[in-house]
mmCIF file with all atom_site columns, C-alpha atoms and ligand atoms in Angstrom:
data_model
loop_
_atom_site.group_PDB
_atom_site.id
_atom_site.type_symbol
_atom_site.label_atom_id
_atom_site.label_alt_id
_atom_site.label_comp_id
_atom_site.label_asym_id
_atom_site.label_entity_id
_atom_site.label_seq_id
_atom_site.pdbx_PDB_ins_code
_atom_site.Cartn_x
_atom_site.Cartn_y
_atom_site.Cartn_z
_atom_site.occupancy
_atom_site.B_iso_or_equiv
_atom_site.pdbx_formal_charge
_atom_site.auth_seq_id
_atom_site.auth_comp_id
_atom_site.auth_asym_id
_atom_site.auth_atom_id
_atom_site.pdbx_PDB_model_num
ATOM   1   C  CA  . UNK I 1 1   ? -2.182  -51.823 62.200 1.00 43.00 ? 14  UNK I CA  1
ATOM   2   C  CA  . UNK I 1 2   ? 1.141   -50.019 62.236 1.00 43.00 ? 15  UNK I CA  1
ATOM   3   C  CA  . UNK I 1 3   ? 3.396   -50.361 59.235 1.00 43.00 ? 16  UNK I CA  1
ATOM   4   C  CA  . UNK I 1 4   ? 6.254   -52.819 59.660 1.00 44.00 ? 17  UNK I CA  1
ATOM   5   C  CA  . UNK I 1 5   ? 9.554   -51.856 58.085 1.00 43.00 ? 18  UNK I CA  1
ATOM   6   C  CA  . UNK I 1 6   ? 10.922  -54.527 55.750 1.00 43.00 ? 19  UNK I CA  1
ATOM   7   C  CA  . UNK I 1 7   ? 14.337  -56.007 56.469 1.00 41.00 ? 20  UNK I CA  1
ATOM   8   C  CA  . UNK I 1 8   ? 17.468  -55.131 54.507 1.00 41.00 ? 21  UNK I CA  1
ATOM   9   C  CA  . UNK I 1 9   ? 17.180  -55.457 50.735 1.00 39.00 ? 22  UNK I CA  1
ATOM   10  C  CA  . UNK I 1 10  ? 18.842  -58.743 49.865 1.00 40.00 ? 23  UNK I CA  1
ATOM   11  C  CA  . UNK I 1 11  ? 16.836  -59.851 46.863 1.00 41.00 ? 24  UNK I CA  1
ATOM   12  C  CA  . UNK I 1 12  ? 13.353  -61.061 46.107 1.00 44.00 ? 25  UNK I CA  1
ATOM   13  C  CA  . UNK I 1 13  ? 12.800  -62.606 49.556 1.00 42.00 ? 26  UNK I CA  1
ATOM   14  C  CA  . UNK I 1 14  ? 14.009  -59.634 51.572 1.00 44.00 ? 27  UNK I CA  1
ATOM   15  C  CA  . UNK I 1 15  ? 11.064  -59.743 53.946 1.00 45.00 ? 28  UNK I CA  1
ATOM   16  C  CA  . UNK I 1 16  ? 11.761  -61.835 57.031 1.00 49.00 ? 29  UNK I CA  1
ATOM   17  C  CA  . UNK I 1 17  ? 10.452  -65.356 56.831 1.00 56.00 ? 30  UNK I CA  1
ATOM   18  C  CA  . UNK I 1 18  ? 8.494   -66.312 59.900 1.00 72.00 ? 31  UNK I CA  1
ATOM   19  C  CA  . UNK I 1 19  ? 6.131   -63.365 59.812 1.00 86.00 ? 32  UNK I CA  1
ATOM   20  C  CA  . UNK I 1 20  ? 2.843   -63.773 58.046 1.00 91.00 ? 33  UNK I CA  1
ATOM   21  C  CA  . UNK I 1 21  ? 2.381   -61.677 54.908 1.00 91.00 ? 34  UNK I CA  1
ATOM   22  C  CA  . UNK I 1 22  ? -1.032  -60.338 54.106 1.00 93.00 ? 35  UNK I CA  1
ATOM   23  C  CA  . UNK I 1 23  ? -2.457  -58.337 51.226 1.00 93.00 ? 36  UNK I CA  1
ATOM   24  C  CA  . UNK I 1 24  ? -5.701  -56.524 50.572 1.00 94.00 ? 37  UNK I CA  1
ATOM   25  C  CA  . UNK I 1 25  ? -6.545  -55.469 47.016 1.00 94.00 ? 38  UNK I CA  1
ATOM   26  C  CA  . UNK I 1 26  ? -9.405  -54.668 44.724 1.00 95.00 ? 39  UNK I CA  1
ATOM   27  C  CA  . UNK I 1 27  ? -10.434 -57.523 42.496 1.00 97.00 ? 40  UNK I CA  1
ATOM   28  C  CA  . UNK I 1 28  ? -9.793  -55.345 39.438 1.00 97.00 ? 41  UNK I CA  1
ATOM   29  C  CA  . UNK I 1 29  ? -6.240  -54.602 40.633 1.00 95.00 ? 42  UNK I CA  1
ATOM   30  C  CA  . UNK I 1 30  ? -5.400  -58.289 40.905 1.00 96.00 ? 43  UNK I CA  1
ATOM   31  C  CA  . UNK I 1 31  ? -6.939  -59.219 37.580 1.00 96.00 ? 44  UNK I CA  1
ATOM   32  C  CA  . UNK I 1 32  ? -5.048  -56.361 35.871 1.00 95.00 ? 45  UNK I CA  1
ATOM   33  C  CA  . UNK I 1 33  ? -1.657  -57.794 36.890 1.00 93.00 ? 46  UNK I CA  1
ATOM   34  C  CA  . UNK I 1 34  ? 0.316   -59.381 34.120 1.00 90.00 ? 47  UNK I CA  1
ATOM   35  C  CA  . UNK I 1 35  ? 0.736   -63.108 34.647 1.00 90.00 ? 48  UNK I CA  1
ATOM   36  C  CA  . UNK I 1 36  ? -2.055  -63.394 37.188 1.00 93.00 ? 49  UNK I CA  1
ATOM   37  C  CA  . UNK I 1 37  ? -4.466  -65.372 35.060 1.00 95.00 ? 50  UNK I CA  1
ATOM   38  C  CA  . UNK I 1 38  ? -6.869  -68.233 35.430 1.00 96.00 ? 51  UNK I CA  1
ATOM   39  C  CA  . UNK I 1 39  ? -4.293  -70.686 34.024 1.00 96.00 ? 52  UNK I CA  1
ATOM   40  C  CA  . UNK I 1 40  ? -2.501  -70.549 37.388 1.00 96.00 ? 53  UNK I CA  1
ATOM   41  C  CA  . UNK I 1 41  ? -5.450  -72.293 39.006 1.00 96.00 ? 54  UNK I CA  1
ATOM   42  C  CA  . UNK I 1 42  ? -5.593  -76.059 39.334 1.00 95.00 ? 55  UNK I CA  1
ATOM   43  C  CA  . UNK I 1 43  ? -8.228  -77.942 37.330 1.00 94.00 ? 56  UNK I CA  1
ATOM   44  C  CA  . UNK I 1 44  ? -10.493 -78.490 40.371 1.00 93.00 ? 57  UNK I CA  1
ATOM   45  C  CA  . UNK I 1 45  ? -10.409 -74.780 41.142 1.00 95.00 ? 58  UNK I CA  1
ATOM   46  C  CA  . UNK I 1 46  ? -11.235 -73.851 37.566 1.00 96.00 ? 59  UNK I CA  1
ATOM   47  C  CA  . UNK I 1 47  ? -14.133 -76.283 37.608 1.00 94.00 ? 60  UNK I CA  1
ATOM   48  C  CA  . UNK I 1 48  ? -15.491 -74.658 40.734 1.00 93.00 ? 61  UNK I CA  1
ATOM   49  C  CA  . UNK I 1 49  ? -14.950 -71.205 39.299 1.00 95.00 ? 62  UNK I CA  1
ATOM   50  C  CA  . UNK I 1 50  ? -16.937 -71.965 36.171 1.00 95.00 ? 63  UNK I CA  1
ATOM   51  C  CA  . UNK I 1 51  ? -19.916 -73.124 38.205 1.00 96.00 ? 64  UNK I CA  1
ATOM   52  C  CA  . UNK I 1 52  ? -20.294 -69.631 39.705 1.00 96.00 ? 65  UNK I CA  1
ATOM   53  C  CA  . UNK I 1 53  ? -23.065 -67.907 37.763 1.00 96.00 ? 66  UNK I CA  1
ATOM   54  C  CA  . UNK I 1 54  ? -22.529 -64.296 38.842 1.00 97.00 ? 67  UNK I CA  1
ATOM   55  C  CA  . UNK I 1 55  ? -19.594 -62.805 36.882 1.00 97.00 ? 68  UNK I CA  1
ATOM   56  C  CA  . UNK I 1 56  ? -18.604 -60.317 39.616 1.00 98.00 ? 69  UNK I CA  1
ATOM   57  C  CA  . UNK I 1 57  ? -18.494 -63.079 42.192 1.00 97.00 ? 70  UNK I CA  1
ATOM   58  C  CA  . UNK I 1 58  ? -16.527 -65.308 39.841 1.00 98.00 ? 71  UNK I CA  1
ATOM   59  C  CA  . UNK I 1 59  ? -13.985 -62.510 39.429 1.00 98.00 ? 72  UNK I CA  1
ATOM   60  C  CA  . UNK I 1 60  ? -13.717 -62.129 43.226 1.00 98.00 ? 73  UNK I CA  1
ATOM   61  C  CA  . UNK I 1 61  ? -13.077 -65.850 43.711 1.00 97.00 ? 74  UNK I CA  1
ATOM   62  C  CA  . UNK I 1 62  ? -10.513 -65.899 40.907 1.00 98.00 ? 75  UNK I CA  1
ATOM   63  C  CA  . UNK I 1 63  ? -8.727  -62.809 42.232 1.00 97.00 ? 76  UNK I CA  1
ATOM   64  C  CA  . UNK I 1 64  ? -8.581  -64.172 45.789 1.00 97.00 ? 77  UNK I CA  1
ATOM   65  C  CA  . UNK I 1 65  ? -7.020  -67.415 44.533 1.00 97.00 ? 78  UNK I CA  1
ATOM   66  C  CA  . UNK I 1 66  ? -4.521  -65.539 42.403 1.00 96.00 ? 79  UNK I CA  1
ATOM   67  C  CA  . UNK I 1 67  ? -3.598  -63.223 45.265 1.00 96.00 ? 80  UNK I CA  1
ATOM   68  C  CA  . UNK I 1 68  ? -2.924  -66.079 47.665 1.00 96.00 ? 81  UNK I CA  1
ATOM   69  C  CA  . UNK I 1 69  ? -0.737  -67.723 44.988 1.00 96.00 ? 82  UNK I CA  1
ATOM   70  C  CA  . UNK I 1 70  ? 1.143   -64.499 44.440 1.00 93.00 ? 83  UNK I CA  1
ATOM   71  C  CA  . UNK I 1 71  ? 1.917   -64.197 48.168 1.00 93.00 ? 84  UNK I CA  1
ATOM   72  C  CA  . UNK I 1 72  ? 2.675   -67.891 48.613 1.00 94.00 ? 85  UNK I CA  1
ATOM   73  C  CA  . UNK I 1 73  ? 5.134   -68.000 45.716 1.00 92.00 ? 86  UNK I CA  1
ATOM   74  C  CA  . UNK I 1 74  ? 7.094   -65.164 47.287 1.00 88.00 ? 87  UNK I CA  1
ATOM   75  C  CA  . UNK I 1 75  ? 6.937   -66.650 50.742 1.00 90.00 ? 88  UNK I CA  1
ATOM   76  C  CA  . UNK I 1 76  ? 8.096   -70.160 49.916 1.00 90.00 ? 89  UNK I CA  1
ATOM   77  C  CA  . UNK I 1 77  ? 10.323  -69.079 47.002 1.00 90.00 ? 90  UNK I CA  1
ATOM   78  C  CA  . UNK I 1 78  ? 8.727   -70.850 44.084 1.00 91.00 ? 91  UNK I CA  1
ATOM   79  C  CA  . UNK I 1 79  ? 6.937   -69.794 40.921 1.00 91.00 ? 92  UNK I CA  1
ATOM   80  C  CA  . UNK I 1 80  ? 3.261   -68.937 41.104 1.00 91.00 ? 93  UNK I CA  1
ATOM   81  C  CA  . UNK I 1 81  ? 2.555   -71.829 38.791 1.00 92.00 ? 94  UNK I CA  1
ATOM   82  C  CA  . UNK I 1 82  ? 4.132   -74.248 41.274 1.00 93.00 ? 95  UNK I CA  1
ATOM   83  C  CA  . UNK I 1 83  ? 1.823   -73.292 44.131 1.00 95.00 ? 96  UNK I CA  1
ATOM   84  C  CA  . UNK I 1 84  ? -0.503  -76.227 44.743 1.00 95.00 ? 97  UNK I CA  1
ATOM   85  C  CA  . UNK I 1 85  ? -3.500  -75.533 46.944 1.00 95.00 ? 98  UNK I CA  1
ATOM   86  C  CA  . UNK I 1 86  ? -5.894  -78.081 48.374 1.00 94.00 ? 99  UNK I CA  1
ATOM   87  C  CA  . UNK I 1 87  ? -8.860  -77.699 50.634 1.00 93.00 ? 100 UNK I CA  1
ATOM   88  C  CA  . UNK I 1 88  ? -10.130 -80.007 53.310 1.00 89.00 ? 101 UNK I CA  1
ATOM   89  C  CA  . UNK I 1 89  ? -13.435 -79.626 55.103 1.00 88.00 ? 102 UNK I CA  1
ATOM   90  C  CA  . UNK I 1 90  ? -13.114 -80.075 58.883 1.00 83.00 ? 103 UNK I CA  1
ATOM   91  C  CA  . UNK I 1 91  ? -16.824 -80.955 59.110 1.00 86.00 ? 104 UNK I CA  1
ATOM   92  C  CA  . UNK I 1 92  ? -17.404 -83.564 56.405 1.00 91.00 ? 105 UNK I CA  1
ATOM   93  C  CA  . UNK I 1 93  ? -13.809 -84.459 55.503 1.00 87.00 ? 106 UNK I CA  1
ATOM   94  C  CA  . UNK I 1 94  ? -14.547 -83.587 51.874 1.00 86.00 ? 107 UNK I CA  1
ATOM   95  C  CA  . UNK I 1 95  ? -11.993 -81.951 49.593 1.00 85.00 ? 108 UNK I CA  1
ATOM   96  C  CA  . UNK I 1 96  ? -12.416 -78.938 47.332 1.00 81.00 ? 109 UNK I CA  1
ATOM   97  C  CA  . UNK I 1 97  ? -13.989 -76.861 50.080 1.00 85.00 ? 110 UNK I CA  1
ATOM   98  C  CA  . UNK I 1 98  ? -13.110 -75.967 53.647 1.00 88.00 ? 111 UNK I CA  1
ATOM   99  C  CA  . UNK I 1 99  ? -9.744  -74.856 54.951 1.00 90.00 ? 112 UNK I CA  1
ATOM   100 C  CA  . UNK I 1 100 ? -7.133  -74.262 52.232 1.00 95.00 ? 113 UNK I CA  1
ATOM   101 C  CA  . UNK I 1 101 ? -3.632  -75.663 52.709 1.00 95.00 ? 114 UNK I CA  1
ATOM   102 C  CA  . UNK I 1 102 ? -0.369  -76.239 50.872 1.00 96.00 ? 115 UNK I CA  1
ATOM   103 C  CA  . UNK I 1 103 ? 0.368   -79.986 50.664 1.00 95.00 ? 116 UNK I CA  1
ATOM   104 C  CA  . UNK I 1 104 ? 4.014   -79.249 49.825 1.00 95.00 ? 117 UNK I CA  1
ATOM   105 C  CA  . UNK I 1 105 ? 4.413   -76.914 52.832 1.00 94.00 ? 118 UNK I CA  1
ATOM   106 C  CA  . UNK I 1 106 ? 2.419   -78.304 55.745 1.00 92.00 ? 119 UNK I CA  1
ATOM   107 C  CA  . UNK I 1 107 ? 4.021   -75.882 58.225 1.00 92.00 ? 120 UNK I CA  1
ATOM   108 C  CA  . UNK I 1 108 ? 2.866   -72.879 56.211 1.00 94.00 ? 121 UNK I CA  1
ATOM   109 C  CA  . UNK I 1 109 ? -0.688  -71.644 56.510 1.00 94.00 ? 122 UNK I CA  1
ATOM   110 C  CA  . UNK I 1 110 ? -2.745  -69.796 53.917 1.00 96.00 ? 123 UNK I CA  1
ATOM   111 C  CA  . UNK I 1 111 ? -6.111  -68.092 54.022 1.00 97.00 ? 124 UNK I CA  1
ATOM   112 C  CA  . UNK I 1 112 ? -8.145  -66.020 51.586 1.00 97.00 ? 125 UNK I CA  1
ATOM   113 C  CA  . UNK I 1 113 ? -11.271 -63.917 51.592 1.00 97.00 ? 126 UNK I CA  1
ATOM   114 C  CA  . UNK I 1 114 ? -13.357 -61.887 49.167 1.00 97.00 ? 127 UNK I CA  1
ATOM   115 C  CA  . UNK I 1 115 ? -16.204 -59.408 49.467 1.00 95.00 ? 128 UNK I CA  1
ATOM   116 C  CA  . UNK I 1 116 ? -17.879 -57.499 46.637 1.00 94.00 ? 129 UNK I CA  1
ATOM   117 C  CA  . UNK I 1 117 ? -14.914 -56.396 44.565 1.00 96.00 ? 130 UNK I CA  1
ATOM   118 C  CA  . UNK I 1 118 ? -12.306 -56.814 47.298 1.00 96.00 ? 131 UNK I CA  1
ATOM   119 C  CA  . UNK I 1 119 ? -9.928  -59.656 48.018 1.00 96.00 ? 132 UNK I CA  1
ATOM   120 C  CA  . UNK I 1 120 ? -7.522  -60.454 50.838 1.00 96.00 ? 133 UNK I CA  1
ATOM   121 C  CA  . UNK I 1 121 ? -5.008  -63.220 51.376 1.00 96.00 ? 134 UNK I CA  1
ATOM   122 C  CA  . UNK I 1 122 ? -2.361  -64.197 53.897 1.00 95.00 ? 135 UNK I CA  1
ATOM   123 C  CA  . UNK I 1 123 ? 0.501   -66.696 54.032 1.00 94.00 ? 136 UNK I CA  1
ATOM   124 C  CA  . UNK I 1 124 ? 2.752   -67.471 56.974 1.00 93.00 ? 137 UNK I CA  1
ATOM   125 C  CA  . UNK I 1 125 ? 3.449   -69.844 59.812 1.00 91.00 ? 138 UNK I CA  1
ATOM   126 C  CA  . UNK I 1 126 ? 0.191   -71.713 60.174 1.00 84.00 ? 139 UNK I CA  1
ATOM   127 C  CA  . UNK I 1 127 ? -2.502  -71.807 61.295 1.00 91.00 ? 140 UNK I CA  1
ATOM   128 C  CA  . UNK I 1 128 ? -3.890  -68.431 60.297 1.00 94.00 ? 141 UNK I CA  1
ATOM   129 C  CA  . UNK I 1 129 ? -7.019  -66.780 58.951 1.00 96.00 ? 142 UNK I CA  1
ATOM   130 C  CA  . UNK I 1 130 ? -8.019  -63.618 57.097 1.00 97.00 ? 143 UNK I CA  1
ATOM   131 C  CA  . UNK I 1 131 ? -11.329 -61.897 56.459 1.00 97.00 ? 144 UNK I CA  1
ATOM   132 C  CA  . UNK I 1 132 ? -12.359 -58.764 54.551 1.00 97.00 ? 145 UNK I CA  1
ATOM   133 C  CA  . UNK I 1 133 ? -15.596 -56.806 54.277 1.00 97.00 ? 146 UNK I CA  1
ATOM   134 C  CA  . UNK I 1 134 ? -16.637 -53.557 52.643 1.00 96.00 ? 147 UNK I CA  1
ATOM   135 C  CA  . UNK I 1 135 ? -16.314 -50.902 55.378 1.00 94.00 ? 148 UNK I CA  1
ATOM   136 C  CA  . UNK I 1 136 ? -19.793 -49.523 54.598 1.00 92.00 ? 149 UNK I CA  1
ATOM   137 C  CA  . UNK I 1 137 ? -21.415 -52.919 54.937 1.00 90.00 ? 150 UNK I CA  1
ATOM   138 C  CA  . UNK I 1 138 ? -23.804 -53.331 57.835 1.00 90.00 ? 151 UNK I CA  1
ATOM   139 C  CA  . UNK I 1 139 ? -22.558 -55.976 60.250 1.00 90.00 ? 152 UNK I CA  1
ATOM   140 C  CA  . UNK I 1 140 ? -24.734 -58.963 61.126 1.00 88.00 ? 153 UNK I CA  1
ATOM   141 C  CA  . UNK I 1 141 ? -27.045 -58.398 64.110 1.00 88.00 ? 154 UNK I CA  1
ATOM   142 C  CA  . UNK I 1 142 ? -25.258 -58.828 67.469 1.00 86.00 ? 155 UNK I CA  1
ATOM   143 C  CA  . UNK I 1 143 ? -27.592 -61.726 68.285 1.00 88.00 ? 156 UNK I CA  1
ATOM   144 C  CA  . UNK I 1 144 ? -26.322 -63.585 65.218 1.00 88.00 ? 157 UNK I CA  1
ATOM   145 C  CA  . UNK I 1 145 ? -22.679 -63.057 66.216 1.00 86.00 ? 158 UNK I CA  1
ATOM   146 C  CA  . UNK I 1 146 ? -23.454 -64.095 69.798 1.00 88.00 ? 159 UNK I CA  1
ATOM   147 C  CA  . UNK I 1 147 ? -25.152 -67.281 68.591 1.00 87.00 ? 160 UNK I CA  1
ATOM   148 C  CA  . UNK I 1 148 ? -22.313 -68.239 66.317 1.00 82.00 ? 161 UNK I CA  1
ATOM   149 C  CA  . UNK I 1 149 ? -19.499 -67.184 68.641 1.00 83.00 ? 162 UNK I CA  1
ATOM   150 C  CA  . UNK I 1 150 ? -20.750 -67.291 72.252 1.00 85.00 ? 163 UNK I CA  1
ATOM   151 C  CA  . UNK I 1 151 ? -17.243 -66.578 73.564 1.00 85.00 ? 164 UNK I CA  1
ATOM   152 C  CA  . UNK I 1 152 ? -17.484 -63.085 72.022 1.00 84.00 ? 165 UNK I CA  1
ATOM   153 C  CA  . UNK I 1 153 ? -20.058 -61.906 74.524 1.00 86.00 ? 166 UNK I CA  1
ATOM   154 C  CA  . UNK I 1 154 ? -17.764 -59.404 76.263 1.00 90.00 ? 167 UNK I CA  1
ATOM   155 C  CA  . UNK I 1 155 ? -16.417 -58.070 72.978 1.00 90.00 ? 168 UNK I CA  1
ATOM   156 C  CA  . UNK I 1 156 ? -19.970 -57.647 71.695 1.00 91.00 ? 169 UNK I CA  1
ATOM   157 C  CA  . UNK I 1 157 ? -20.935 -55.548 74.692 1.00 91.00 ? 170 UNK I CA  1
ATOM   158 C  CA  . UNK I 1 158 ? -17.826 -53.407 74.223 1.00 92.00 ? 171 UNK I CA  1
ATOM   159 C  CA  . UNK I 1 159 ? -18.683 -52.888 70.531 1.00 92.00 ? 172 UNK I CA  1
ATOM   160 C  CA  . UNK I 1 160 ? -22.244 -51.890 71.384 1.00 89.00 ? 173 UNK I CA  1
ATOM   161 C  CA  . UNK I 1 161 ? -20.896 -49.246 73.789 1.00 92.00 ? 174 UNK I CA  1
ATOM   162 C  CA  . UNK I 1 162 ? -18.371 -47.815 71.282 1.00 93.00 ? 175 UNK I CA  1
ATOM   163 C  CA  . UNK I 1 163 ? -18.669 -44.306 69.786 1.00 93.00 ? 176 UNK I CA  1
ATOM   164 C  CA  . UNK I 1 164 ? -19.575 -45.866 66.432 1.00 92.00 ? 177 UNK I CA  1
ATOM   165 C  CA  . UNK I 1 165 ? -21.227 -49.170 67.347 1.00 91.00 ? 178 UNK I CA  1
ATOM   166 C  CA  . UNK I 1 166 ? -21.892 -50.138 63.714 1.00 92.00 ? 179 UNK I CA  1
ATOM   167 C  CA  . UNK I 1 167 ? -18.232 -49.777 62.744 1.00 93.00 ? 180 UNK I CA  1
ATOM   168 C  CA  . UNK I 1 168 ? -17.103 -51.481 65.960 1.00 94.00 ? 181 UNK I CA  1
ATOM   169 C  CA  . UNK I 1 169 ? -19.431 -54.383 65.353 1.00 94.00 ? 182 UNK I CA  1
ATOM   170 C  CA  . UNK I 1 170 ? -18.209 -54.800 61.780 1.00 95.00 ? 183 UNK I CA  1
ATOM   171 C  CA  . UNK I 1 171 ? -14.604 -54.853 63.012 1.00 94.00 ? 184 UNK I CA  1
ATOM   172 C  CA  . UNK I 1 172 ? -15.514 -57.446 65.597 1.00 94.00 ? 185 UNK I CA  1
ATOM   173 C  CA  . UNK I 1 173 ? -17.274 -59.539 62.950 1.00 94.00 ? 186 UNK I CA  1
ATOM   174 C  CA  . UNK I 1 174 ? -14.270 -59.472 60.623 1.00 95.00 ? 187 UNK I CA  1
ATOM   175 C  CA  . UNK I 1 175 ? -11.907 -60.300 63.493 1.00 94.00 ? 188 UNK I CA  1
ATOM   176 C  CA  . UNK I 1 176 ? -14.129 -63.154 64.596 1.00 92.00 ? 189 UNK I CA  1
ATOM   177 C  CA  . UNK I 1 177 ? -14.299 -64.619 61.096 1.00 93.00 ? 190 UNK I CA  1
ATOM   178 C  CA  . UNK I 1 178 ? -10.503 -64.436 60.811 1.00 95.00 ? 191 UNK I CA  1
ATOM   179 C  CA  . UNK I 1 179 ? -10.140 -66.253 64.160 1.00 93.00 ? 192 UNK I CA  1
ATOM   180 C  CA  . UNK I 1 180 ? -12.636 -68.865 63.058 1.00 92.00 ? 193 UNK I CA  1
ATOM   181 C  CA  . UNK I 1 181 ? -10.768 -69.506 59.803 1.00 93.00 ? 194 UNK I CA  1
ATOM   182 C  CA  . UNK I 1 182 ? -7.537  -69.935 61.782 1.00 94.00 ? 195 UNK I CA  1
ATOM   183 C  CA  . UNK I 1 183 ? -9.220  -72.619 63.855 1.00 91.00 ? 196 UNK I CA  1
ATOM   184 C  CA  . UNK I 1 184 ? -9.495  -70.642 67.102 1.00 85.00 ? 197 UNK I CA  1
ATOM   185 C  CA  . UNK I 1 185 ? -7.171  -70.999 70.068 1.00 85.00 ? 198 UNK I CA  1
ATOM   186 C  CA  . UNK I 1 186 ? -4.511  -68.515 71.132 1.00 87.00 ? 199 UNK I CA  1
ATOM   187 C  CA  . UNK I 1 187 ? -4.252  -66.063 68.272 1.00 91.00 ? 200 UNK I CA  1
ATOM   188 C  CA  . UNK I 1 188 ? -3.212  -62.483 67.820 1.00 92.00 ? 201 UNK I CA  1
ATOM   189 C  CA  . UNK I 1 189 ? -5.465  -60.462 65.540 1.00 93.00 ? 202 UNK I CA  1
ATOM   190 C  CA  . UNK I 1 190 ? -4.505  -57.406 63.516 1.00 92.00 ? 203 UNK I CA  1
ATOM   191 C  CA  . UNK I 1 191 ? -7.144  -55.254 61.867 1.00 93.00 ? 204 UNK I CA  1
ATOM   192 C  CA  . UNK I 1 192 ? -6.745  -52.488 59.318 1.00 91.00 ? 205 UNK I CA  1
ATOM   193 C  CA  . UNK I 1 193 ? -8.748  -50.425 56.867 1.00 92.00 ? 206 UNK I CA  1
ATOM   194 C  CA  . UNK I 1 194 ? -7.766  -49.714 53.291 1.00 91.00 ? 207 UNK I CA  1
ATOM   195 C  CA  . UNK I 1 195 ? -9.504  -49.290 49.935 1.00 90.00 ? 208 UNK I CA  1
ATOM   196 C  CA  . UNK I 1 196 ? -12.842 -48.796 51.649 1.00 93.00 ? 209 UNK I CA  1
ATOM   197 C  CA  . UNK I 1 197 ? -12.510 -52.168 53.343 1.00 95.00 ? 210 UNK I CA  1
ATOM   198 C  CA  . UNK I 1 198 ? -11.880 -53.514 56.803 1.00 96.00 ? 211 UNK I CA  1
ATOM   199 C  CA  . UNK I 1 199 ? -9.674  -56.591 57.053 1.00 95.00 ? 212 UNK I CA  1
ATOM   200 C  CA  . UNK I 1 200 ? -8.424  -58.727 59.913 1.00 96.00 ? 213 UNK I CA  1
ATOM   201 C  CA  . UNK I 1 201 ? -5.692  -61.359 60.119 1.00 95.00 ? 214 UNK I CA  1
ATOM   202 C  CA  . UNK I 1 202 ? -5.503  -63.920 62.918 1.00 95.00 ? 215 UNK I CA  1
ATOM   203 C  CA  . UNK I 1 203 ? -2.130  -65.596 63.453 1.00 93.00 ? 216 UNK I CA  1
ATOM   204 C  CA  . UNK I 1 204 ? -0.313  -67.578 66.104 1.00 88.00 ? 217 UNK I CA  1
ATOM   205 C  CA  . UNK I 1 205 ? 2.898   -65.649 65.586 1.00 77.00 ? 218 UNK I CA  1
ATOM   206 C  CA  . UNK I 1 206 ? 4.438   -62.221 65.364 1.00 69.00 ? 219 UNK I CA  1
ATOM   207 C  CA  . UNK I 1 207 ? 3.249   -59.119 63.565 1.00 68.00 ? 220 UNK I CA  1
ATOM   208 C  CA  . UNK I 1 208 ? 1.915   -59.359 60.060 1.00 78.00 ? 221 UNK I CA  1
ATOM   209 C  CA  . UNK I 1 209 ? 3.756   -57.772 57.142 1.00 80.00 ? 222 UNK I CA  1
ATOM   210 C  CA  . UNK I 1 210 ? 1.414   -56.157 54.674 1.00 80.00 ? 223 UNK I CA  1
ATOM   211 C  CA  . UNK I 1 211 ? 2.179   -56.552 51.010 1.00 74.00 ? 224 UNK I CA  1
ATOM   212 C  CA  . UNK I 1 212 ? 1.141   -54.160 48.294 1.00 65.00 ? 225 UNK I CA  1
ATOM   213 C  CA  . UNK I 1 213 ? 3.846   -54.543 45.665 1.00 70.00 ? 226 UNK I CA  1
ATOM   214 C  CA  . UNK I 1 214 ? 3.387   -56.321 42.407 1.00 71.00 ? 227 UNK I CA  1
ATOM   215 C  CA  . UNK I 1 215 ? 6.520   -55.339 40.535 1.00 56.00 ? 228 UNK I CA  1
ATOM   216 C  CA  . UNK I 1 216 ? 10.271  -55.830 40.740 1.00 40.00 ? 229 UNK I CA  1
ATOM   217 C  CA  . UNK I 1 217 ? 10.210  -57.527 44.124 1.00 47.00 ? 230 UNK I CA  1
ATOM   218 C  CA  . UNK I 1 218 ? 7.822   -60.081 42.714 1.00 45.00 ? 231 UNK I CA  1
ATOM   219 C  CA  . UNK I 1 219 ? 8.533   -63.774 42.775 1.00 40.00 ? 232 UNK I CA  1
ATOM   220 C  CA  . UNK I 1 220 ? 10.608  -65.227 40.006 1.00 34.00 ? 233 UNK I CA  1
HETATM 221 ZN ZN1 . ZN  J 2 .   ? -17.778 -80.246 54.104 1.00 84.51 ? 314 ZN  J ZN1 1
#
């Protein structure tokens, strides 16, 4: 993805509203940020977190939830503590799992992803989806992708014919997961690599702004 120049500096919210904002970070980076702590999570999220037995995975889940809060607070102009996230499962109608959303901002979409020490999150005009994988990870077999996403048949054949079919297939997998999280339909997908990871964002709108800053431009 090409870098998008931020708008004129006019304060904490100087990035244009209306474009999705995505971030990719290492779990350790997120957890090292001052103020990004487990207390920001809601009780139901903390309960879920504490049921995860593998410490590294627990850290990934925590970091992903903190990163999406960090981005959301900036985007909607509130404190990170004020960001309330709920999840609703499109399959069973249950809460606490499934697609995350902001009850206070129904027009704004959020999505988060984590993979072995990496986390990614996006906020913007909804619906949208994000996915991240370690770049060295082997993608699922093409037959698996074809079964799960039959509409990707043409893209699968193109990936198989690429110079580096393994890398192409992994990109396709990440893009497909991002589309799936966004709910499908007409979406534009942006893919990039950073920190040894490949990430994709699927949105209905314009180009995605990538966030890396933690400091002075942070939310109040
Ligand atoms: Zn469910």
